[in-house]
Amino acid sequence: MNSQILMIDGDERYCGQVRDYLSPFGFEVTAIYNGADGLDTIKLRTFDAVFLDARVPGLDGFSVLRAVRTFSDVPILMLAAGEDEADRIVGLEVGADDYLPKSLSTRELLARLRAVTRRSKPQARSVANSTDSTRSIRIELSSRQVTKDGRALAITSLEFDLLVCLARSAGRVITRDQILDEISGRNYDVFDRSIDVHVCALRKKLGDDPKNPQYIKTVRSVGYILVPNIHLN
């Protein structure tokens, strides 16, 4: 299966060159030509790495980088037309995994990309291990019951359906609209912002830390993502 790479860069010709070069090496490149759309794409899809132009049109690369680091650890390689040391330092301090001049050869670009994706794999295993405790949470569809460490949790019907909705998309972002579509028609009095209230209540019953949730994570302005290790039976 090809590695999924996102390229956020206003130079369509350059994006095409990188895409054509990387394709035979097992990298599938999706190109987005402005910062705001690029940020939205990262929120909605999973990528193995991101190339991000520091001066991408619209929302600039540094702003995109800061926003991404509030909800994702995806490897990001920043690209710059020049070699401004101050920009490079800012980019690395804000959270870029590498900072590359666009004058870099495609061969070295490939080497840098392989390096950051290699480094991210052990990190991903570490994150998975850190969430082993979530395996104690089980959702039983037949009895409509949620247990934690073998103990049944007192959750409402709406909260149960909300958790099932999140669990069926575990590991992927699900928007508030998608949640509403899923649970509408079940005689629940819910609307867009009330979803946040019910998620807050559900987190509390799961024992989640509201300041640093481990089970149900918020993707700002989009929706939520449930860790993939909760059992749905």
Tab-separated table of C-alpha atoms in Angstrom:
chain	number	residue	atom	x	y	z
A	1	MET	CA	0.000	0.000	0.000
A	2	ASN	CA	1.372	3.416	-0.989
A	3	SER	CA	2.320	5.941	1.693
A	4	GLN	CA	-0.044	8.906	1.628
A	5	ILE	CA	1.701	12.276	1.340
A	6	LEU	CA	0.036	15.696	1.392
A	7	MET	CA	1.729	18.605	-0.369
A	8	ILE	CA	0.530	22.109	0.525
A	9	ASP	CA	2.187	24.443	-1.960
A	10	GLY	CA	0.941	27.139	-4.330
A	11	ASP	CA	3.348	26.150	-7.110
A	12	GLU	CA	1.351	23.609	-9.127
A	13	ARG	CA	4.270	22.841	-11.448
A	14	TYR	CA	6.584	22.067	-8.529
A	15	CYS	CA	3.913	19.886	-6.907
A	16	GLY	CA	3.574	17.953	-10.153
A	17	GLN	CA	7.326	17.397	-10.374
A	18	VAL	CA	7.503	16.082	-6.818
A	19	ARG	CA	4.444	13.879	-7.336
A	20	ASP	CA	5.877	12.349	-10.519
A	21	TYR	CA	9.257	11.704	-8.895
A	22	LEU	CA	7.918	10.129	-5.690
A	23	SER	CA	5.230	7.949	-7.282
A	24	PRO	CA	7.541	5.071	-8.393
A	25	PHE	CA	8.919	4.875	-4.830
A	26	GLY	CA	5.545	4.071	-3.290
A	27	PHE	CA	4.401	7.568	-2.299
A	28	GLU	CA	0.990	8.841	-3.386
A	29	VAL	CA	0.980	12.660	-3.325
A	30	THR	CA	-2.150	14.761	-2.857
A	31	ALA	CA	-1.523	18.411	-3.755
A	32	ILE	CA	-3.410	21.347	-2.204
A	33	TYR	CA	-2.547	24.837	-3.381
A	34	ASN	CA	-3.484	27.080	-0.423
A	35	GLY	CA	-2.922	26.927	3.308
A	36	ALA	CA	-6.503	27.018	4.586
A	37	ASP	CA	-7.622	24.131	2.345
A	38	GLY	CA	-4.482	22.230	3.273
A	39	LEU	CA	-5.271	22.565	6.977
A	40	ASP	CA	-8.840	21.351	6.401
A	41	THR	CA	-7.513	18.352	4.466
A	42	ILE	CA	-5.207	17.335	7.337
A	43	LYS	CA	-8.193	17.476	9.695
A	44	LEU	CA	-10.277	15.216	7.493
A	45	ARG	CA	-7.740	12.666	6.231
A	46	THR	CA	-4.793	10.657	7.537
A	47	PHE	CA	-1.381	11.166	5.934
A	48	ASP	CA	2.029	9.607	6.505
A	49	ALA	CA	3.785	12.947	5.990
A	50	VAL	CA	3.147	16.518	4.823
A	51	PHE	CA	5.230	18.822	2.641
A	52	LEU	CA	4.338	22.400	3.621
A	53	ASP	CA	5.517	25.518	1.794
A	54	ALA	CA	6.414	28.252	4.297
A	55	ARG	CA	4.921	30.873	1.969
A	56	VAL	CA	1.900	28.975	0.681
A	57	PRO	CA	-0.898	31.345	-0.472
A	58	GLY	CA	-3.760	32.129	1.886
A	59	LEU	CA	-2.981	30.899	5.386
A	60	ASP	CA	0.833	30.898	5.502
A	61	GLY	CA	2.819	27.772	6.267
A	62	PHE	CA	3.824	28.786	9.780
A	63	SER	CA	0.183	29.391	10.731
A	64	VAL	CA	-0.816	26.040	9.226
A	65	LEU	CA	1.985	24.330	11.152
A	66	ARG	CA	0.957	25.901	14.471
A	67	ALA	CA	-2.659	24.855	13.905
A	68	VAL	CA	-1.765	21.276	12.938
A	69	ARG	CA	0.372	20.819	16.036
A	70	THR	CA	-2.682	21.434	18.242
A	71	PHE	CA	-4.222	18.150	17.089
A	72	SER	CA	-1.728	16.044	15.095
A	73	ASP	CA	1.861	14.724	15.228
A	74	VAL	CA	1.974	13.951	11.501
A	75	PRO	CA	5.560	14.416	10.193
A	76	ILE	CA	5.829	17.816	8.466
A	77	LEU	CA	8.638	18.862	6.165
A	78	MET	CA	8.604	22.611	5.550
A	79	LEU	CA	9.705	23.898	2.171
A	80	ALA	CA	11.154	27.330	1.435
A	81	ALA	CA	12.228	29.068	-1.765
A	82	GLY	CA	15.184	30.658	0.042
A	83	GLU	CA	17.436	29.629	2.906
A	84	ASP	CA	16.518	32.225	5.541
A	85	GLU	CA	18.033	30.990	8.820
A	86	ALA	CA	15.458	32.830	10.958
A	87	ASP	CA	12.559	31.166	9.101
A	88	ARG	CA	14.232	27.771	9.441
A	89	ILE	CA	14.641	28.217	13.198
A	90	VAL	CA	11.035	29.379	13.616
A	91	GLY	CA	9.746	26.459	11.564
A	92	LEU	CA	11.659	23.881	13.589
A	93	GLU	CA	10.709	25.489	16.906
A	94	VAL	CA	7.020	25.609	15.972
A	95	GLY	CA	7.045	21.874	15.218
A	96	ALA	CA	8.392	21.060	11.742
A	97	ASP	CA	10.265	17.756	11.529
A	98	ASP	CA	12.572	19.088	8.817
A	99	TYR	CA	13.072	22.342	6.890
A	100	LEU	CA	14.128	22.052	3.262
A	101	PRO	CA	15.098	24.548	0.560
A	102	LYS	CA	13.209	24.025	-2.683
A	103	SER	CA	16.560	24.005	-4.463
A	104	LEU	CA	17.146	20.563	-2.897
A	105	SER	CA	17.416	17.764	-5.449
A	106	THR	CA	14.446	15.410	-5.719
A	107	ARG	CA	16.798	12.594	-4.726
A	108	GLU	CA	17.613	14.256	-1.402
A	109	LEU	CA	13.954	15.238	-0.958
A	110	LEU	CA	13.117	11.537	-1.151
A	111	ALA	CA	15.853	10.697	1.366
A	112	ARG	CA	14.575	13.316	3.839
A	113	LEU	CA	11.005	12.077	3.418
A	114	ARG	CA	12.039	8.478	4.072
A	115	ALA	CA	13.969	9.600	7.147
A	116	VAL	CA	11.022	11.379	8.799
A	117	THR	CA	8.562	8.590	7.998
A	118	ARG	CA	11.004	6.030	9.474
A	119	ARG	CA	11.346	8.093	12.643
A	120	SER	CA	7.584	8.392	12.977
A	121	LYS	CA	6.949	4.629	12.969
A	122	PRO	CA	8.433	3.836	16.419
A	123	GLN	CA	6.676	6.949	17.679
A	124	ALA	CA	3.373	5.582	16.415
A	125	ARG	CA	4.001	2.307	18.242
A	126	SER	CA	4.741	4.255	21.408
A	127	VAL	CA	1.436	6.133	21.121
A	128	ALA	CA	-0.411	2.851	20.615
A	129	ASN	CA	1.221	1.382	23.722
A	130	SER	CA	0.306	4.432	25.765
A	131	THR	CA	-3.375	3.819	25.022
A	132	ASP	CA	-3.388	0.167	26.110
A	133	SER	CA	-5.510	1.192	29.099
A	134	THR	CA	-8.373	2.014	26.726
A	135	ARG	CA	-8.685	-1.674	25.912
A	136	SER	CA	-10.476	-2.025	29.248
A	137	ILE	CA	-13.403	-0.098	27.705
A	138	ARG	CA	-15.898	-2.301	25.862
A	139	ILE	CA	-19.077	-1.443	23.966
A	140	GLU	CA	-21.647	-4.259	23.854
A	141	LEU	CA	-24.125	-3.622	21.039
A	142	SER	CA	-26.531	-6.423	21.955
A	143	SER	CA	-27.048	-5.239	25.539
A	144	ARG	CA	-26.375	-1.539	24.780
A	145	GLN	CA	-23.911	-1.506	27.623
A	146	VAL	CA	-20.497	0.122	28.061
A	147	THR	CA	-18.056	-1.339	30.578
A	148	LYS	CA	-14.739	-0.113	31.910
A	149	ASP	CA	-12.522	-2.605	33.747
A	150	GLY	CA	-15.521	-4.927	33.772
A	151	ARG	CA	-17.781	-2.368	35.487
A	152	ALA	CA	-20.917	-1.121	33.696
A	153	LEU	CA	-21.049	2.637	33.161
A	154	ALA	CA	-24.284	4.569	33.707
A	155	ILE	CA	-24.643	6.263	30.330
A	156	THR	CA	-27.776	7.512	28.594
A	157	SER	CA	-29.167	6.097	25.345
A	158	LEU	CA	-27.989	9.179	23.481
A	159	GLU	CA	-24.489	8.857	24.941
A	160	PHE	CA	-24.401	5.183	23.961
A	161	ASP	CA	-25.371	5.941	20.358
A	162	LEU	CA	-22.861	8.794	20.270
A	163	LEU	CA	-20.070	6.499	21.485
A	164	VAL	CA	-21.006	3.799	18.954
A	165	CYS	CA	-20.987	6.429	16.201
A	166	LEU	CA	-17.471	7.489	17.217
A	167	ALA	CA	-16.286	3.890	17.619
A	168	ARG	CA	-17.376	2.940	14.097
A	169	SER	CA	-15.041	5.651	12.799
A	170	ALA	CA	-12.310	5.017	15.401
A	171	GLY	CA	-8.978	6.519	14.415
A	172	ARG	CA	-10.624	8.886	11.915
A	173	VAL	CA	-12.087	12.349	12.352
A	174	ILE	CA	-15.876	12.466	12.381
A	175	THR	CA	-17.614	15.822	11.978
A	176	ARG	CA	-20.513	17.123	14.051
A	177	ASP	CA	-22.707	16.967	10.939
A	178	GLN	CA	-21.839	13.295	10.452
A	179	ILE	CA	-22.684	12.603	14.101
A	180	LEU	CA	-26.015	14.404	13.734
A	181	ASP	CA	-26.812	12.432	10.587
A	182	GLU	CA	-26.005	9.182	12.405
A	183	ILE	CA	-28.117	9.756	15.508
A	184	SER	CA	-30.929	11.832	14.007
A	185	GLY	CA	-34.327	10.200	13.745
A	186	ARG	CA	-33.953	8.532	17.134
A	187	ASN	CA	-36.173	11.037	18.966
A	188	TYR	CA	-33.181	12.844	20.449
A	189	ASP	CA	-33.378	16.599	20.858
A	190	VAL	CA	-29.889	17.367	19.571
A	191	PHE	CA	-28.343	20.095	17.459
A	192	ASP	CA	-24.842	21.050	16.336
A	193	ARG	CA	-23.421	22.636	19.494
A	194	SER	CA	-25.280	20.344	21.913
A	195	ILE	CA	-23.082	17.515	20.613
A	196	ASP	CA	-20.205	19.152	22.534
A	197	VAL	CA	-22.216	18.984	25.764
A	198	HIS	CA	-22.951	15.284	25.311
A	199	VAL	CA	-19.315	14.534	24.427
A	200	CYS	CA	-18.259	16.360	27.606
A	201	ALA	CA	-20.633	14.221	29.685
A	202	LEU	CA	-19.461	11.046	27.956
A	203	ARG	CA	-15.805	11.897	28.600
A	204	LYS	CA	-16.564	12.373	32.292
A	205	LYS	CA	-18.228	8.958	32.530
A	206	LEU	CA	-15.314	7.306	30.709
A	207	GLY	CA	-12.927	8.900	33.210
A	208	ASP	CA	-11.293	11.048	30.519
A	209	ASP	CA	-9.240	14.090	31.479
A	210	PRO	CA	-11.131	17.100	29.993
A	211	LYS	CA	-7.896	19.111	29.662
A	212	ASN	CA	-5.973	16.293	27.983
A	213	PRO	CA	-8.476	13.677	26.751
A	214	GLN	CA	-7.077	10.278	25.832
A	215	TYR	CA	-10.243	8.586	24.553
A	216	ILE	CA	-12.257	11.222	22.670
A	217	LYS	CA	-10.080	13.943	21.171
A	218	THR	CA	-11.411	17.218	19.771
A	219	VAL	CA	-10.376	18.350	16.295
A	220	ARG	CA	-10.941	22.079	16.533
A	221	SER	CA	-13.716	23.492	14.313
A	222	VAL	CA	-14.343	20.066	12.779
A	223	GLY	CA	-15.445	17.344	15.183
A	224	TYR	CA	-13.986	14.456	17.160
A	225	ILE	CA	-11.786	11.403	16.886
A	226	LEU	CA	-11.975	8.289	19.082
A	227	VAL	CA	-8.803	6.315	19.835
A	228	PRO	CA	-8.874	3.057	17.865
A	229	ASN	CA	-8.356	0.614	20.737
A	230	ILE	CA	-11.830	0.721	22.326
A	231	HIS	CA	-13.600	-2.590	21.716
A	232	LEU	CA	-16.922	-2.578	19.856
A	233	ASN	CA	-18.626	-5.961	20.244
